[in-house]
Amino acid sequence: MTKKIAVLPGDGIGPEIVAEAIKVMMALQERFGLALELEQGLVGGAGYDAHGDPLPEATLALAKSADAVLLGAVGGPKWEPLPIAVRPEKGLLGLRKHLELFANLRPAQVYPQLAAASTLREEVVAGLDIMIIRELTGGIYFGQPRGVTTLPNGERQGSNTLVYSESEIRRIARVAFAIAMKRNQRVCSIDKANVLECTELWREVVVEEHRHFPEVELSHMYVDNAAMQLVRNPKQFDVMLTDNMFGDILSDEASMLTGSIGMLPSASLDANGKGMYEPIHGSAPDIAGQGVANPIATVLSVAMMLRYTLGEAAMAERVEAAVFKVLDQGLRTADIWTEGTNRVGTAQMGDAIVAALA
Ligand code: IPM
Ligand code: MG
């Protein structure tokens, strides 16, 4: 059966990197019989410019009707002066919320070819394979009340609310344990239970859910320590379970262990496995339009889509193997380039990956 993919390139380097992912999907269709129907939509600044809305109605409808969503990146300096309610980021957050994509999977793996590209010593990161499971539709990102008000004395006051219900914690904990069962069966839950009541509840509920997964070894860590341990000894982690904001921060940190944020894909899943797939990096306005961005994170997001939503594990492996092969061939975009390797642009990297699909 043909699967419908909503393709939302977004802003900045989004259109460039998504174009390479489209090449890969087309090649899978033409050469390996994968049946996909791709339909494009506007999101982020592109949505705002065309319709005054970072998540135009037509885009939301397209995303809802599709089997999966592939997203590039949103945002850029051009839209920073806009009120928060219509900023490009709202398009992304709106998609997550409307599609109920509460489970964000952010793997951080170090490719052997790139171990020397990390700013950390090679022996600290070689062989690293972490999966960050970030709660994506709750916490301080969405909590009410929020906003900036003016106090009686005329001073302004800003506030956001960190809030989690038990069921929200329970369902993301379950995802983390289930994924750990397919990996090294270890979950480290990140909180700030020494200070924040909300995350004290987080810890309690995670412990309760753990009863259903006795094979998994559960540990807990305060977020400040976790940030430190990630650069001190990252290989101690298998699955890291975090709330929305801690996961945002720790996943950027983890990405640097791998050499470049340009390598890391992500999946955001609902309760039924429908998902939105995107690179974890942003729209990189500083290099947009230059044809130098690394498309690998987006291509690997296609692989995650094949695996987690489309049930095409063999196709996913084919894409991942092709990425491995081009790295073996010494091809590198600027962000992962090191002395002695072959520097290529966005389209050349995409073409090489397509050629390497076996
Ligand atoms: C991410 C991004 C987003 C987030 C922004 C663009 C809203 O940083 O996906 O990590 O904070 O979740
Ligand atoms: Mg982020």
GROMACS .gro file of C-alpha atoms and ligand atoms in nm:
model
  371
    1MET     CA    1   0.000   0.000   0.000
    2THR     CA    2   0.129   0.346  -0.088
    3LYS     CA    3   0.224   0.550   0.218
    4LYS     CA    4   0.170   0.922   0.219
    5ILE     CA    5   0.456   1.134   0.352
    6ALA     CA    6   0.404   1.500   0.436
    7VAL     CA    7   0.729   1.675   0.348
    8LEU     CA    8   0.779   2.008   0.526
    9PRO     CA    9   1.115   2.164   0.433
   10GLY     CA   10   1.073   2.477   0.648
   11ASP     CA   11   1.338   2.747   0.667
   12GLY     CA   12   1.710   2.812   0.635
   13ILE     CA   13   1.895   2.500   0.527
   14GLY     CA   14   1.569   2.302   0.560
   15PRO     CA   15   1.485   2.301   0.187
   16GLU     CA   16   1.842   2.204   0.090
   17ILE     CA   17   1.875   1.908   0.323
   18VAL     CA   18   1.519   1.789   0.260
   19ALA     CA   19   1.590   1.791  -0.114
   20GLU     CA   20   1.860   1.529  -0.054
   21ALA     CA   21   1.629   1.320   0.162
   22ILE     CA   22   1.373   1.333  -0.120
   23LYS     CA   23   1.638   1.201  -0.361
   24VAL     CA   24   1.694   0.908  -0.128
   25MET     CA   25   1.320   0.836  -0.099
   26MET     CA   26   1.279   0.856  -0.478
   27ALA     CA   27   1.567   0.614  -0.525
   28LEU     CA   28   1.411   0.370  -0.278
   29GLN     CA   29   1.092   0.389  -0.485
   30GLU     CA   30   1.252   0.352  -0.825
   31ARG     CA   31   1.511   0.093  -0.738
   32PHE     CA   32   1.365  -0.104  -0.450
   33GLY     CA   33   0.989  -0.075  -0.495
   34LEU     CA   34   0.904   0.126  -0.186
   35ALA     CA   35   0.561   0.282  -0.247
   36LEU     CA   36   0.554   0.643  -0.127
   37GLU     CA   37   0.352   0.946  -0.215
   38LEU     CA   38   0.525   1.271  -0.117
   39GLU     CA   39   0.330   1.589  -0.063
   40GLN     CA   40   0.497   1.915   0.038
   41GLY     CA   41   0.371   2.181   0.277
   42LEU     CA   42   0.484   2.509   0.430
   43VAL     CA   43   0.583   2.539   0.793
   44GLY     CA   44   0.771   2.782   1.014
   45GLY     CA   45   0.884   3.113   0.867
   46ALA     CA   46   0.787   2.986   0.521
   47GLY     CA   47   0.433   2.930   0.648
   48TYR     CA   48   0.427   3.270   0.813
   49ASP     CA   49   0.548   3.449   0.501
   50ALA     CA   50   0.288   3.282   0.280
   51HIS     CA   51  -0.012   3.269   0.516
   52GLY     CA   52   0.074   3.471   0.826
   53ASP     CA   53   0.081   3.148   1.026
   54PRO     CA   54   0.382   2.926   1.107
   55LEU     CA   55   0.146   2.628   1.095
   56PRO     CA   56  -0.102   2.701   0.815
   57GLU     CA   57  -0.426   2.505   0.829
   58ALA     CA   58  -0.347   2.325   0.506
   59THR     CA   59  -0.015   2.207   0.649
   60LEU     CA   60  -0.174   2.076   0.966
   61ALA     CA   61  -0.439   1.896   0.762
   62LEU     CA   62  -0.170   1.746   0.540
   63ALA     CA   63   0.033   1.631   0.842
   64LYS     CA   64  -0.276   1.478   1.000
   65SER     CA   65  -0.373   1.291   0.686
   66ALA     CA   66  -0.022   1.161   0.616
   67ASP     CA   67   0.125   0.836   0.746
   68ALA     CA   68   0.440   1.020   0.849
   69VAL     CA   69   0.589   1.368   0.841
   70LEU     CA   70   0.942   1.459   0.733
   71LEU     CA   71   1.048   1.803   0.851
   72GLY     CA   72   1.360   2.006   0.769
   73ALA     CA   73   1.409   2.290   1.014
   74VAL     CA   74   1.235   2.610   1.116
   75GLY     CA   75   1.336   2.958   1.224
   76GLY     CA   76   1.583   3.231   1.144
   77PRO     CA   77   1.677   3.589   1.232
   78LYS     CA   78   1.424   3.724   0.983
   79TRP     CA   79   1.136   3.612   1.208
   80GLU     CA   80   1.293   3.681   1.548
   81PRO     CA   81   1.122   4.022   1.590
   82LEU     CA   82   0.778   3.854   1.560
   83PRO     CA   83   0.568   3.785   1.869
   84ILE     CA   84   0.632   3.435   2.011
   85ALA     CA   85   0.281   3.324   1.912
   86VAL     CA   86   0.362   3.340   1.540
   87ARG     CA   87   0.733   3.261   1.544
   88PRO     CA   88   0.847   2.975   1.322
   89GLU     CA   89   0.916   2.756   1.630
   90LYS     CA   90   0.542   2.766   1.706
   91GLY     CA   91   0.486   2.574   1.382
   92LEU     CA   92   0.702   2.291   1.506
   93LEU     CA   93   0.557   2.296   1.857
   94GLY     CA   94   0.206   2.306   1.709
   95LEU     CA   95   0.271   1.999   1.498
   96ARG     CA   96   0.406   1.811   1.800
   97LYS     CA   97   0.105   1.909   2.011
   98HIS     CA   98  -0.170   1.861   1.750
   99LEU     CA   99  -0.035   1.524   1.639
  100GLU     CA  100   0.024   1.422   2.003
  101LEU     CA  101   0.385   1.330   1.933
  102PHE     CA  102   0.482   1.287   2.296
  103ALA     CA  103   0.778   1.053   2.249
  104ASN     CA  104   1.091   1.203   2.102
  105LEU     CA  105   1.369   0.957   2.019
  106ARG     CA  106   1.712   1.113   1.974
  107PRO     CA  107   1.986   0.863   1.914
  108ALA     CA  108   2.347   0.978   1.946
  109GLN     CA  109   2.584   0.736   1.783
  110VAL     CA  110   2.947   0.785   1.701
  111TYR     CA  111   3.043   0.656   1.359
  112PRO     CA  112   3.392   0.505   1.376
  113GLN     CA  113   3.490   0.717   1.075
  114LEU     CA  114   3.404   1.033   1.270
  115ALA     CA  115   3.540   0.954   1.616
  116ALA     CA  116   3.826   1.195   1.551
  117ALA     CA  117   3.584   1.474   1.451
  118SER     CA  118   3.448   1.505   1.805
  119THR     CA  119   3.585   1.778   2.029
  120LEU     CA  120   3.624   1.510   2.294
  121ARG     CA  121   3.911   1.263   2.296
  122GLU     CA  122   3.856   0.968   2.069
  123GLU     CA  123   3.869   0.706   2.345
  124VAL     CA  124   3.592   0.889   2.534
  125VAL     CA  125   3.347   0.875   2.243
  126ALA     CA  126   3.451   0.582   2.020
  127GLY     CA  127   3.168   0.329   2.006
  128LEU     CA  128   2.920   0.560   2.180
  129ASP     CA  129   2.554   0.467   2.134
  130ILE     CA  130   2.302   0.658   2.344
  131MET     CA  131   1.928   0.693   2.297
  132ILE     CA  132   1.772   1.001   2.451
  133ILE     CA  133   1.399   0.966   2.506
  134ARG     CA  134   1.260   1.315   2.550
  135GLU     CA  135   0.903   1.392   2.653
  136LEU     CA  136   0.781   1.628   2.382
  137THR     CA  137   0.429   1.757   2.441
  138GLY     CA  138   0.434   1.860   2.806
  139GLY     CA  139   0.646   2.022   3.071
  140ILE     CA  140   0.755   2.383   3.073
  141TYR     CA  141   0.719   2.413   2.694
  142PHE     CA  142   0.342   2.395   2.717
  143GLY     CA  143   0.256   2.459   3.084
  144GLN     CA  144   0.006   2.726   3.184
  145PRO     CA  145   0.009   2.995   3.310
  146ARG     CA  146   0.277   3.152   3.099
  147GLY     CA  147   0.367   3.492   2.967
  148VAL     CA  148   0.486   3.833   3.070
  149THR     CA  149   0.268   4.050   3.292
  150THR     CA  150   0.316   4.388   3.455
  151LEU     CA  151   0.321   4.402   3.833
  152PRO     CA  152   0.137   4.677   4.027
  153ASN     CA  153   0.470   4.859   4.071
  154GLY     CA  154   0.507   4.874   3.692
  155GLU     CA  155   0.783   4.612   3.676
  156ARG     CA  156   0.738   4.333   3.421
  157GLN     CA  157   0.738   3.970   3.532
  158GLY     CA  158   0.785   3.666   3.312
  159SER     CA  159   0.672   3.315   3.399
  160ASN     CA  160   0.645   2.965   3.261
  161THR     CA  161   0.508   2.661   3.434
  162LEU     CA  162   0.668   2.319   3.466
  163VAL     CA  163   0.379   2.076   3.485
  164TYR     CA  164   0.345   1.701   3.430
  165SER     CA  165   0.051   1.478   3.499
  166GLU     CA  166   0.112   1.122   3.614
  167SER     CA  167  -0.020   0.979   3.288
  168GLU     CA  168   0.215   1.194   3.082
  169ILE     CA  169   0.513   1.066   3.281
  170ARG     CA  170   0.387   0.709   3.271
  171ARG     CA  171   0.353   0.688   2.893
  172ILE     CA  172   0.696   0.832   2.818
  173ALA     CA  173   0.856   0.608   3.082
  174ARG     CA  174   0.697   0.309   2.913
  175VAL     CA  175   0.842   0.409   2.578
  176ALA     CA  176   1.188   0.441   2.734
  177PHE     CA  177   1.168   0.100   2.902
  178ALA     CA  178   1.035  -0.069   2.588
  179ILE     CA  179   1.317   0.077   2.380
  180ALA     CA  180   1.574  -0.019   2.642
  181MET     CA  181   1.448  -0.379   2.615
  182LYS     CA  182   1.565  -0.379   2.252
  183ARG     CA  183   1.901  -0.228   2.347
  184ASN     CA  184   2.124  -0.276   2.651
  185GLN     CA  185   1.837  -0.275   2.898
  186ARG     CA  186   1.949   0.025   3.099
  187VAL     CA  187   1.749   0.342   3.159
  188CYS     CA  188   1.882   0.649   3.336
  189SER     CA  189   1.600   0.887   3.424
  190ILE     CA  190   1.701   1.251   3.446
  191ASP     CA  191   1.535   1.490   3.689
  192LYS     CA  192   1.593   1.766   3.939
  193ALA     CA  193   1.408   1.591   4.218
  194ASN     CA  194   1.621   1.760   4.483
  195VAL     CA  195   1.464   2.095   4.398
  196LEU     CA  196   1.154   2.061   4.177
  197GLU     CA  197   0.843   1.885   4.308
  198CYS     CA  198   0.724   1.819   3.955
  199THR     CA  199   1.033   1.614   3.882
  200GLU     CA  200   1.009   1.443   4.220
  201LEU     CA  201   0.675   1.312   4.093
  202TRP     CA  202   0.853   1.225   3.767
  203ARG     CA  203   1.095   1.005   3.960
  204GLU     CA  204   0.818   0.835   4.161
  205VAL     CA  205   0.613   0.751   3.854
  206VAL     CA  206   0.916   0.624   3.662
  207VAL     CA  207   0.992   0.391   3.954
  208GLU     CA  208   0.630   0.267   3.949
  209GLU     CA  209   0.639   0.199   3.574
  210HIS     CA  210   0.968   0.020   3.612
  211ARG     CA  211   0.782  -0.263   3.789
  212HIS     CA  212   0.649  -0.370   3.448
  213PHE     CA  213   1.003  -0.396   3.310
  214PRO     CA  214   1.200  -0.590   3.569
  215GLU     CA  215   1.471  -0.684   3.317
  216VAL     CA  216   1.564  -0.319   3.274
  217GLU     CA  217   1.817  -0.166   3.511
  218LEU     CA  218   1.687   0.176   3.621
  219SER     CA  219   1.899   0.456   3.761
  220HIS     CA  220   1.829   0.823   3.832
  221MET     CA  221   2.047   1.127   3.788
  222TYR     CA  222   2.005   1.497   3.854
  223VAL     CA  223   2.020   1.694   3.534
  224ASP     CA  224   2.326   1.897   3.630
  225ASN     CA  225   2.522   1.581   3.701
  226ALA     CA  226   2.391   1.424   3.380
  227ALA     CA  227   2.522   1.720   3.180
  228MET     CA  228   2.860   1.666   3.341
  229GLN     CA  229   2.862   1.287   3.302
  230LEU     CA  230   2.778   1.323   2.932
  231VAL     CA  231   3.115   1.483   2.867
  232ARG     CA  232   3.307   1.298   3.139
  233ASN     CA  233   3.207   0.942   3.055
  234PRO     CA  234   2.922   0.930   2.801
  235LYS     CA  235   2.951   0.557   2.741
  236GLN     CA  236   2.799   0.487   3.082
  237PHE     CA  237   2.457   0.566   2.930
  238ASP     CA  238   2.226   0.345   2.725
  239VAL     CA  239   1.878   0.506   2.732
  240MET     CA  240   1.836   0.849   2.893
  241LEU     CA  241   1.479   0.938   2.985
  242THR     CA  242   1.410   1.310   3.022
  243ASP     CA  243   1.142   1.574   3.032
  244ASN     CA  244   1.091   1.819   2.749
  245MET     CA  245   1.333   2.095   2.849
  246PHE     CA  246   1.614   1.879   2.994
  247GLY     CA  247   1.593   1.664   2.680
  248ASP     CA  248   1.624   1.967   2.457
  249ILE     CA  249   1.944   2.071   2.629
  250LEU     CA  250   2.102   1.729   2.683
  251SER     CA  251   2.037   1.618   2.326
  252ASP     CA  252   2.228   1.916   2.188
  253GLU     CA  253   2.510   1.833   2.425
  254ALA     CA  254   2.505   1.465   2.326
  255SER     CA  255   2.514   1.558   1.959
  256MET     CA  256   2.855   1.716   2.000
  257LEU     CA  257   2.995   1.385   2.127
  258THR     CA  258   2.927   1.243   1.783
  259GLY     CA  259   3.134   1.501   1.597
  260SER     CA  260   2.853   1.709   1.453
  261ILE     CA  261   2.494   1.800   1.520
  262GLY     CA  262   2.459   1.756   1.143
  263MET     CA  263   2.459   1.379   1.188
  264LEU     CA  264   2.170   1.326   1.427
  265PRO     CA  265   1.817   1.228   1.326
  266SER     CA  266   1.511   1.216   1.547
  267ALA     CA  267   1.169   1.061   1.562
  268SER     CA  268   0.867   1.206   1.739
  269LEU     CA  269   0.599   0.943   1.788
  270ASP     CA  270   0.240   0.930   1.900
  271ALA     CA  271   0.081   0.642   2.088
  272ASN     CA  272   0.020   0.451   1.763
  273GLY     CA  273   0.363   0.484   1.608
  274LYS     CA  274   0.273   0.761   1.368
  275GLY     CA  275   0.559   1.003   1.361
  276MET     CA  276   0.731   1.316   1.257
  277TYR     CA  277   1.095   1.282   1.159
  278GLU     CA  278   1.349   1.560   1.160
  279PRO     CA  279   1.717   1.631   1.206
  280ILE     CA  280   1.785   1.756   1.557
  281HIS     CA  281   1.980   2.056   1.430
  282GLY     CA  282   1.821   2.389   1.349
  283SER     CA  283   1.783   2.592   1.032
  284ALA     CA  284   2.145   2.721   1.040
  285PRO     CA  285   2.064   3.055   0.874
  286ASP     CA  286   2.435   3.141   0.864
  287ILE     CA  287   2.501   2.876   0.600
  288ALA     CA  288   2.160   2.861   0.432
  289GLY     CA  289   2.158   2.873   0.054
  290GLN     CA  290   2.527   2.794   0.023
  291GLY     CA  291   2.493   2.424  -0.053
  292VAL     CA  292   2.730   2.326   0.226
  293ALA     CA  293   2.491   2.190   0.492
  294ASN     CA  294   2.517   1.829   0.597
  295PRO     CA  295   2.209   1.636   0.476
  296ILE     CA  296   2.296   1.319   0.671
  297ALA     CA  297   2.079   1.390   0.976
  298THR     CA  298   1.778   1.432   0.747
  299VAL     CA  299   1.861   1.121   0.545
  300LEU     CA  300   1.897   0.926   0.870
  301SER     CA  301   1.560   1.068   0.976
  302VAL     CA  302   1.416   0.898   0.667
  303ALA     CA  303   1.574   0.575   0.793
  304MET     CA  304   1.405   0.621   1.130
  305MET     CA  305   1.075   0.685   0.951
  306LEU     CA  306   1.113   0.363   0.758
  307ARG     CA  307   1.184   0.173   1.077
  308TYR     CA  308   0.944   0.324   1.329
  309THR     CA  309   0.639   0.423   1.126
  310LEU     CA  310   0.649   0.244   0.791
  311GLY     CA  311   0.758  -0.097   0.917
  312GLU     CA  312   1.037  -0.114   0.656
  313ALA     CA  313   1.335  -0.217   0.868
  314ALA     CA  314   1.529  -0.358   0.571
  315MET     CA  315   1.489  -0.031   0.379
  316ALA     CA  316   1.604   0.158   0.690
  317GLU     CA  317   1.917  -0.056   0.709
  318ARG     CA  318   1.980   0.006   0.342
  319VAL     CA  319   1.981   0.384   0.401
  320GLU     CA  320   2.197   0.357   0.712
  321ALA     CA  321   2.443   0.133   0.530
  322ALA     CA  322   2.465   0.384   0.245
  323VAL     CA  323   2.553   0.661   0.491
  324PHE     CA  324   2.816   0.437   0.647
  325LYS     CA  325   2.958   0.366   0.304
  326VAL     CA  326   2.996   0.730   0.197
  327LEU     CA  327   3.171   0.804   0.526
  328ASP     CA  328   3.400   0.510   0.452
  329GLN     CA  329   3.466   0.660   0.111
  330GLY     CA  330   3.599   0.966   0.292
  331LEU     CA  331   3.323   1.206   0.185
  332ARG     CA  332   3.261   1.483   0.437
  333THR     CA  333   3.053   1.798   0.447
  334ALA     CA  334   3.222   2.099   0.608
  335ASP     CA  335   3.092   2.027   0.959
  336ILE     CA  336   3.256   1.683   0.975
  337TRP     CA  337   3.556   1.751   0.758
  338THR     CA  338   3.898   1.661   0.897
  339GLU     CA  339   4.242   1.672   0.736
  340GLY     CA  340   4.283   1.408   0.467
  341THR     CA  341   3.911   1.361   0.391
  342ASN     CA  342   3.721   1.475   0.085
  343ARG     CA  343   3.509   1.786   0.138
  344VAL     CA  344   3.176   1.784  -0.048
  345GLY     CA  345   2.863   1.997  -0.064
  346THR     CA  346   2.505   1.913   0.030
  347ALA     CA  347   2.396   1.782  -0.311
  348GLN     CA  348   2.716   1.585  -0.369
  349MET     CA  349   2.668   1.415  -0.034
  350GLY     CA  350   2.307   1.332  -0.123
  351ASP     CA  351   2.405   1.197  -0.463
  352ALA     CA  352   2.677   0.984  -0.307
  353ILE     CA  353   2.431   0.837  -0.058
  354VAL     CA  354   2.187   0.758  -0.339
  355ALA     CA  355   2.468   0.591  -0.538
  356ALA     CA  356   2.566   0.388  -0.231
  357LEU     CA  357   2.215   0.243  -0.177
  358ALA     CA  358   2.268  -0.125  -0.238
  359IPM     C1  359   1.456   2.099   1.913
  359IPM     C2  360   1.452   2.249   1.892
  359IPM     C3  361   1.313   2.298   1.925
  359IPM     C4  362   1.286   2.267   2.069
  359IPM     C5  363   1.289   2.445   1.894
  359IPM     C6  364   1.323   2.479   1.751
  359IPM     C7  365   1.148   2.485   1.927
  359IPM     O1  366   1.551   2.310   1.969
  359IPM     O2  367   1.378   2.028   1.847
  359IPM     O3  368   1.535   2.054   1.996
  359IPM     O4  369   1.323   2.345   2.157
  359IPM     O5  370   1.226   2.163   2.097
  360MG      MG  371   1.680   2.176   2.071
   0.00000   0.00000   0.00000
